[in-house]
Amino acid sequence: MADREAVNPLATLGKNAKTDARRHHDPTVRGFASDNYAGAHPEVMAALALANEGHQVAYGEDDYTAHLQQIIRSHFGASAEAFPVFNGTGANVVALQAVTDRWGAVVCAESAHINVDEGGAPERMGGLKLLTVPTPDGKLTPELIDRQAWGWDDEHRAMPQVVSITQSTELGTLYTPDEIRAICDHAHERNMVVHLDGSRISNAAASLDVPMRTFTNAVGVDILSLGGTKNGALFGEAVVVLNQDAVRHMKHLRKLSMQLASKMRFVSVQLEALLAKDLWLRNARHANEMAQRLAEGVRAVDGVEILYPVQANGVFARLPHDVSERLMKKYRFYFWNETAGDVRWMCAFDTREEDVDGFVAALKEEMAR
């Protein structure tokens, strides 16, 4: 046995691991295009290393996924159940499939991520009809929902079965808990369920200064897409079932939708690292604070208009098109509405004060040209 251990190349792998990979980017460069541009938080990377050695049962029967359930219940109540998935689009499609029939439809804001930024996946892959509503600030209301919530007995129309909201919204705005309660009550009165896209749920909770349960299970949300990647995870999100009576066959749907990770422990341990204590909150608070710092700096620049209240980690602004194009060569960001000159600037858990100040200085310089 001693001889076998002496020649085992894996015996010291954890202690003397090497790689032929090389760094291909400048780690000092920061942008404001997306919080997805940030890397993984060091505490998340440390958690991945802890989970890496030895063998664990595959496909979610591992100790890490089992422990994650306890953590999820501590945030979202005793009946909550988490189903880790690879990404946010997968979480949304699986969650919405779980609460609709094949003839069902989803009412959402016209600006919703499921409508604008998921490549048609809810409709093409999930077989869902999206019934969209224009909104001034990315937020639905009971009155806006009723523009599409009708015709349940009309076989010529897809049946409205779900209301999907986003917290924080795609425009960086927030629902209050009372606003979400009103939506849930309104939907439930019509035998509809409520899905919350929480890709930036941590930023919302940090800004509102309330636990996540305050605007989810406590006010009637039935199913949740829980984000991790935008708040410090390497990859991985989760579908969290809050109302067990509203959902059927989640395990089968997750597999059918190609979102079942064989090595699920590596998704679960990241969510554990974020949620077991307060890393999720620390990261979100910092990103929000950097967005406020950015907004304050931008407001002092003549000719730049902030479009929406800055309530989470995004700043939406309007400025001359040519200024944006020049500024993009120094800092990456995206047009939100190129025709109107609208842009989006996002802050992340690793955005630094000097990054924000440097960006504002560059903006002032370009506006003065």
Coordinates of C-alpha atoms in Angstrom, one line a residue:
M1 CA 0.0 0.0 0.0
A2 CA 2.8 2.4 0.8
D3 CA 4.3 1.9 -2.7
R4 CA 1.0 2.6 -4.3
E5 CA 0.5 5.8 -2.4
A6 CA 4.1 6.9 -3.2
V7 CA 3.4 6.7 -7.0
N8 CA -0.2 8.0 -6.9
P9 CA -0.1 11.3 -8.9
L10 CA -3.3 12.5 -7.1
A11 CA -2.0 12.1 -3.6
T12 CA -0.6 15.6 -3.4
L13 CA -2.8 17.3 -6.0
G14 CA -4.4 19.6 -3.6
K15 CA -1.1 20.7 -2.1
N16 CA 0.9 21.1 -5.3
A17 CA -1.6 21.8 -8.0
K18 CA -0.2 23.4 -11.1
T19 CA -1.7 24.5 -14.4
D20 CA -0.6 25.4 -17.8
A21 CA -3.3 28.0 -18.1
R22 CA -2.1 31.6 -18.3
R23 CA -3.8 34.9 -17.5
H24 CA -5.0 36.6 -20.7
H25 CA -6.5 39.8 -19.3
D26 CA -5.4 42.8 -17.2
P27 CA -7.1 42.3 -13.8
T28 CA -6.8 46.0 -13.0
V29 CA -9.3 46.9 -15.8
R30 CA -12.9 47.6 -14.7
G31 CA -15.9 48.3 -16.8
F32 CA -19.5 49.3 -16.2
A33 CA -21.2 47.1 -18.8
S34 CA -22.5 44.4 -16.5
D35 CA -22.2 42.9 -13.1
N36 CA -21.5 39.7 -15.0
Y37 CA -18.1 41.1 -16.0
A38 CA -16.9 40.7 -12.4
G39 CA -15.1 37.5 -11.4
A40 CA -16.0 35.2 -8.5
H41 CA -15.7 36.4 -4.9
P42 CA -12.6 35.0 -3.2
E43 CA -14.8 33.5 -0.5
V44 CA -16.8 31.6 -3.2
M45 CA -13.6 30.4 -4.7
A46 CA -12.4 29.1 -1.3
A47 CA -15.8 27.3 -0.9
L48 CA -15.3 25.6 -4.3
A49 CA -11.9 24.4 -3.2
L50 CA -13.4 23.0 0.0
A51 CA -15.9 21.0 -2.0
N52 CA -13.5 19.8 -4.6
E53 CA -11.6 16.9 -3.0
G54 CA -12.9 13.4 -2.8
H55 CA -16.1 12.0 -4.3
Q56 CA -19.7 13.0 -3.8
V57 CA -22.9 11.5 -5.2
A58 CA -23.8 13.2 -8.5
Y59 CA -27.0 14.9 -9.7
G60 CA -27.9 16.6 -6.5
E61 CA -27.7 13.7 -4.0
D62 CA -24.6 15.3 -2.4
D63 CA -24.1 16.7 1.1
Y64 CA -23.7 20.2 -0.2
T65 CA -27.0 20.3 -2.0
A66 CA -28.7 18.8 1.1
H67 CA -27.2 21.4 3.3
L68 CA -28.3 24.2 0.9
Q69 CA -31.9 23.3 1.6
Q70 CA -31.5 24.2 5.2
I71 CA -30.0 27.6 4.3
I72 CA -32.7 28.3 1.7
R73 CA -35.4 27.5 4.4
S74 CA -33.7 29.9 6.8
H75 CA -34.2 32.7 4.2
F76 CA -37.5 31.7 2.6
G77 CA -39.5 29.6 5.1
A78 CA -39.9 26.0 6.1
S79 CA -41.6 24.9 2.9
A80 CA -39.1 26.4 0.5
E81 CA -37.1 24.0 -1.7
A82 CA -34.2 24.9 -3.9
F83 CA -33.3 23.3 -7.3
P84 CA -29.9 24.5 -8.4
V85 CA -29.4 25.2 -12.1
F86 CA -26.6 26.5 -14.3
N87 CA -27.8 30.0 -15.2
G88 CA -30.5 32.6 -15.0
T89 CA -32.2 31.9 -18.2
G90 CA -32.4 28.2 -17.2
A91 CA -33.9 29.2 -13.8
N92 CA -36.5 31.4 -15.4
V93 CA -37.5 28.8 -18.1
V94 CA -37.7 25.9 -15.6
A95 CA -39.6 28.0 -13.1
L96 CA -42.2 29.2 -15.6
Q97 CA -42.7 25.8 -17.1
A98 CA -43.3 24.4 -13.6
V99 CA -46.3 26.7 -13.1
T100 CA -48.0 26.7 -16.5
D101 CA -49.9 24.2 -18.6
R102 CA -49.0 23.8 -22.3
W103 CA -51.7 26.3 -23.2
G104 CA -50.6 28.7 -20.6
A105 CA -49.2 32.3 -20.9
V106 CA -47.1 34.6 -18.7
V107 CA -47.9 38.2 -18.1
C108 CA -44.7 40.3 -17.8
A109 CA -43.4 43.8 -18.3
E110 CA -42.3 44.6 -21.9
S111 CA -38.8 45.3 -20.6
A112 CA -38.6 42.0 -18.6
H113 CA -35.5 40.0 -19.1
I114 CA -37.5 36.9 -20.1
N115 CA -38.9 39.0 -23.0
V116 CA -35.9 41.1 -24.1
D117 CA -32.7 39.3 -23.1
E118 CA -33.2 35.5 -23.2
G119 CA -33.1 34.9 -26.9
G120 CA -36.7 33.7 -27.1
A121 CA -35.9 30.8 -24.7
P122 CA -39.1 31.0 -22.7
E123 CA -41.1 30.8 -25.9
R124 CA -39.0 28.5 -28.0
M125 CA -37.6 26.2 -25.4
G126 CA -40.3 26.5 -22.7
G127 CA -43.2 26.6 -25.0
L128 CA -44.6 29.7 -23.2
K129 CA -46.5 32.6 -24.6
L130 CA -45.4 35.9 -23.1
L131 CA -48.1 38.6 -22.8
T132 CA -46.2 41.8 -22.4
V133 CA -47.2 45.1 -20.9
P134 CA -45.5 48.5 -21.5
T135 CA -44.4 50.1 -18.1
P136 CA -42.9 53.5 -17.4
D137 CA -40.4 52.2 -14.8
G138 CA -40.1 48.4 -15.4
K139 CA -42.7 47.6 -12.8
L140 CA -46.1 45.9 -13.1
T141 CA -49.2 47.0 -11.2
P142 CA -52.6 45.2 -10.8
E143 CA -54.0 47.6 -13.3
L144 CA -51.3 46.9 -15.8
I145 CA -51.6 43.2 -15.3
D146 CA -55.3 43.4 -16.2
R147 CA -54.4 44.6 -19.7
Q148 CA -53.4 41.1 -20.5
A149 CA -55.1 39.0 -17.7
W150 CA -58.3 38.1 -19.4
G151 CA -59.9 35.6 -21.7
W152 CA -59.4 32.5 -19.6
D153 CA -62.3 30.7 -21.3
D154 CA -61.3 31.8 -24.8
E155 CA -59.7 28.8 -26.6
H156 CA -58.4 31.2 -29.3
R157 CA -56.1 32.9 -26.8
A158 CA -53.3 31.6 -24.7
M159 CA -54.5 31.3 -21.1
P160 CA -52.9 33.8 -18.6
Q161 CA -51.7 31.6 -15.8
V162 CA -48.6 33.4 -14.4
V163 CA -47.5 36.9 -13.5
S164 CA -43.7 37.3 -13.7
I165 CA -42.0 40.3 -12.0
T166 CA -38.4 41.2 -11.6
Q167 CA -36.7 42.4 -8.4
S168 CA -34.8 44.6 -8.9
T169 CA -36.2 45.4 -12.4
E170 CA -34.3 45.6 -15.6
L171 CA -34.4 49.4 -15.2
G172 CA -32.8 49.3 -11.8
T173 CA -36.1 50.2 -10.0
L174 CA -37.5 48.3 -6.9
Y175 CA -40.9 47.0 -5.9
T176 CA -41.8 47.6 -2.3
P177 CA -43.1 44.6 -0.3
D178 CA -46.6 46.2 -0.3
E179 CA -46.5 46.5 -4.1
I180 CA -45.6 42.9 -4.5
R181 CA -48.3 41.8 -2.0
A182 CA -50.8 43.7 -4.1
I183 CA -49.7 42.0 -7.3
C184 CA -49.8 38.5 -5.6
D185 CA -53.3 39.1 -4.1
H186 CA -54.5 40.4 -7.5
A187 CA -53.0 37.4 -9.3
H188 CA -54.2 34.8 -6.8
E189 CA -57.8 36.2 -7.0
R190 CA -57.6 35.3 -10.7
N191 CA -56.2 31.8 -10.1
M192 CA -52.8 32.9 -11.4
V193 CA -49.4 32.3 -9.7
V194 CA -46.6 34.8 -9.3
H195 CA -43.0 34.2 -10.4
L196 CA -40.2 36.5 -9.3
D197 CA -37.0 36.8 -11.4
G198 CA -34.5 37.5 -8.7
S199 CA -31.2 37.6 -10.6
R200 CA -30.5 40.8 -8.6
I201 CA -32.6 39.9 -5.5
S202 CA -29.7 40.6 -3.2
N203 CA -29.3 44.2 -4.5
A204 CA -33.1 44.7 -3.9
A205 CA -32.9 43.4 -0.3
A206 CA -29.8 45.4 0.4
S207 CA -31.4 48.6 -0.9
L208 CA -34.8 48.0 0.9
D209 CA -32.9 47.0 4.0
V210 CA -35.2 44.0 4.6
P211 CA -34.7 40.2 4.4
M212 CA -35.4 38.6 1.1
R213 CA -38.4 36.8 2.6
T214 CA -40.1 40.2 3.2
F215 CA -40.9 40.6 -0.5
T216 CA -41.1 36.9 -1.6
N217 CA -42.8 34.2 0.5
A218 CA -44.1 36.6 3.1
V219 CA -46.2 38.5 0.5
G220 CA -47.4 35.6 -1.6
V221 CA -44.7 34.9 -4.3
D222 CA -45.1 31.3 -5.4
I223 CA -41.8 30.6 -7.2
L224 CA -38.5 32.4 -7.4
S225 CA -35.4 32.5 -9.7
L226 CA -32.6 33.0 -7.2
G227 CA -29.6 34.8 -8.6
G228 CA -26.0 34.1 -7.7
T229 CA -23.7 34.9 -10.6
K230 CA -24.3 38.6 -10.6
N231 CA -23.4 38.8 -6.9
G232 CA -20.1 37.0 -6.7
A233 CA -20.7 33.4 -7.8
L234 CA -18.7 31.8 -10.5
F235 CA -21.8 30.3 -12.1
G236 CA -25.1 28.9 -10.8
E237 CA -28.6 30.0 -9.8
A238 CA -31.5 28.2 -8.3
V239 CA -35.2 27.8 -8.7
V240 CA -36.8 28.2 -5.3
V241 CA -40.2 26.7 -4.9
L242 CA -42.1 28.7 -2.2
N243 CA -45.6 27.4 -2.8
Q244 CA -45.4 23.6 -3.1
D245 CA -49.1 23.5 -4.2
A246 CA -48.3 25.6 -7.3
V247 CA -45.6 23.4 -8.7
R248 CA -45.4 19.9 -10.2
H249 CA -42.5 17.7 -11.3
M250 CA -39.7 20.1 -10.8
K251 CA -37.0 17.4 -10.9
H252 CA -38.2 16.1 -14.2
L253 CA -38.6 19.6 -15.7
R254 CA -35.0 20.6 -14.6
K255 CA -33.6 17.5 -16.3
L256 CA -35.8 17.9 -19.4
S257 CA -34.6 21.6 -19.7
M258 CA -30.9 20.6 -19.6
Q259 CA -30.4 22.3 -16.3
L260 CA -29.5 19.3 -14.1
A261 CA -25.8 19.6 -13.1
S262 CA -24.0 16.2 -12.6
K263 CA -21.5 17.8 -10.2
M264 CA -24.2 19.8 -8.5
R265 CA -22.1 20.3 -5.3
F266 CA -20.2 23.0 -7.1
V267 CA -23.3 25.0 -7.7
S268 CA -24.7 24.4 -4.2
V269 CA -21.5 25.3 -2.3
Q270 CA -21.3 28.6 -4.1
L271 CA -24.9 29.5 -3.0
E272 CA -24.0 28.3 0.5
A273 CA -21.0 30.6 0.6
L274 CA -23.1 33.5 -0.4
L275 CA -26.2 32.8 1.7
A276 CA -25.0 31.0 4.9
K277 CA -24.1 34.2 6.5
D278 CA -24.0 37.7 5.0
L279 CA -21.7 37.6 1.9
W280 CA -24.7 38.0 -0.3
L281 CA -25.6 41.2 1.6
R282 CA -22.1 42.6 1.8
N283 CA -21.6 42.2 -1.9
A284 CA -24.9 43.7 -2.8
R285 CA -24.6 46.7 -0.5
H286 CA -21.2 47.5 -1.9
A287 CA -22.4 47.3 -5.5
N288 CA -25.4 49.5 -4.6
E289 CA -23.1 52.0 -2.9
M290 CA -20.9 52.3 -5.9
A291 CA -24.0 52.9 -8.1
Q292 CA -25.0 55.7 -5.8
R293 CA -21.5 57.2 -6.0
L294 CA -21.6 56.9 -9.7
A295 CA -25.0 58.6 -9.9
E296 CA -23.9 61.5 -7.7
G297 CA -20.9 62.0 -9.9
V298 CA -22.9 61.9 -13.1
R299 CA -25.5 64.4 -11.8
A300 CA -22.8 67.0 -11.6
V301 CA -22.0 66.6 -15.4
D302 CA -24.0 69.1 -17.6
G303 CA -25.7 67.5 -20.5
V304 CA -26.2 64.0 -18.8
E305 CA -29.6 63.0 -17.7
I306 CA -30.3 60.1 -15.3
L307 CA -33.4 58.4 -16.5
Y308 CA -34.7 56.3 -13.6
P309 CA -34.3 56.4 -9.8
V310 CA -31.1 54.7 -8.8
Q311 CA -32.3 52.1 -6.3
A312 CA -30.0 49.1 -6.9
N313 CA -26.7 48.7 -8.7
G314 CA -27.5 50.2 -12.1
V315 CA -27.5 53.7 -13.5
F316 CA -29.4 54.5 -16.6
A317 CA -28.6 57.7 -18.4
R318 CA -29.0 59.7 -21.6
L319 CA -26.1 61.6 -23.2
P320 CA -24.9 62.4 -26.7
H321 CA -24.2 59.3 -28.8
D322 CA -20.7 60.4 -29.9
V323 CA -19.7 60.9 -26.3
S324 CA -20.8 57.4 -25.4
E325 CA -18.9 55.9 -28.3
R326 CA -15.7 57.7 -27.3
L327 CA -16.2 56.8 -23.6
M328 CA -16.8 53.1 -24.5
K329 CA -13.2 52.9 -25.8
K330 CA -12.0 53.6 -22.2
Y331 CA -14.7 51.8 -20.2
R332 CA -16.9 49.0 -21.5
F333 CA -20.7 49.6 -21.2
Y334 CA -23.8 49.2 -23.4
F335 CA -26.4 51.3 -25.1
W336 CA -29.8 50.6 -23.7
N337 CA -31.6 52.4 -26.4
E338 CA -29.1 53.5 -29.0
T339 CA -31.5 55.6 -31.0
A340 CA -32.4 57.7 -28.0
G341 CA -28.8 57.8 -26.7
D342 CA -29.7 55.8 -23.5
V343 CA -27.0 53.8 -21.8
R344 CA -26.7 51.5 -18.8
W345 CA -23.9 51.5 -16.3
M346 CA -23.7 48.6 -13.8
C347 CA -21.7 48.3 -10.7
A348 CA -20.5 45.0 -9.2
F349 CA -19.3 43.6 -5.8
D350 CA -15.7 44.4 -6.9
T351 CA -16.2 47.9 -8.3
R352 CA -13.9 50.3 -6.5
E353 CA -14.3 54.0 -5.6
E354 CA -11.4 54.8 -7.8
D355 CA -13.1 53.0 -10.7
V356 CA -16.2 55.1 -10.3
D357 CA -14.2 58.4 -9.9
G358 CA -12.1 57.6 -12.9
F359 CA -15.1 56.9 -15.0
V360 CA -16.8 60.2 -14.0
A361 CA -13.7 62.1 -14.8
A362 CA -13.5 60.5 -18.2
L363 CA -17.2 61.3 -18.8
K364 CA -16.6 65.0 -17.9
E365 CA -13.6 65.1 -20.2
E366 CA -15.6 63.7 -23.2
M367 CA -18.6 65.9 -22.5
A368 CA -16.3 69.0 -22.5
R369 CA -14.8 68.1 -26.0

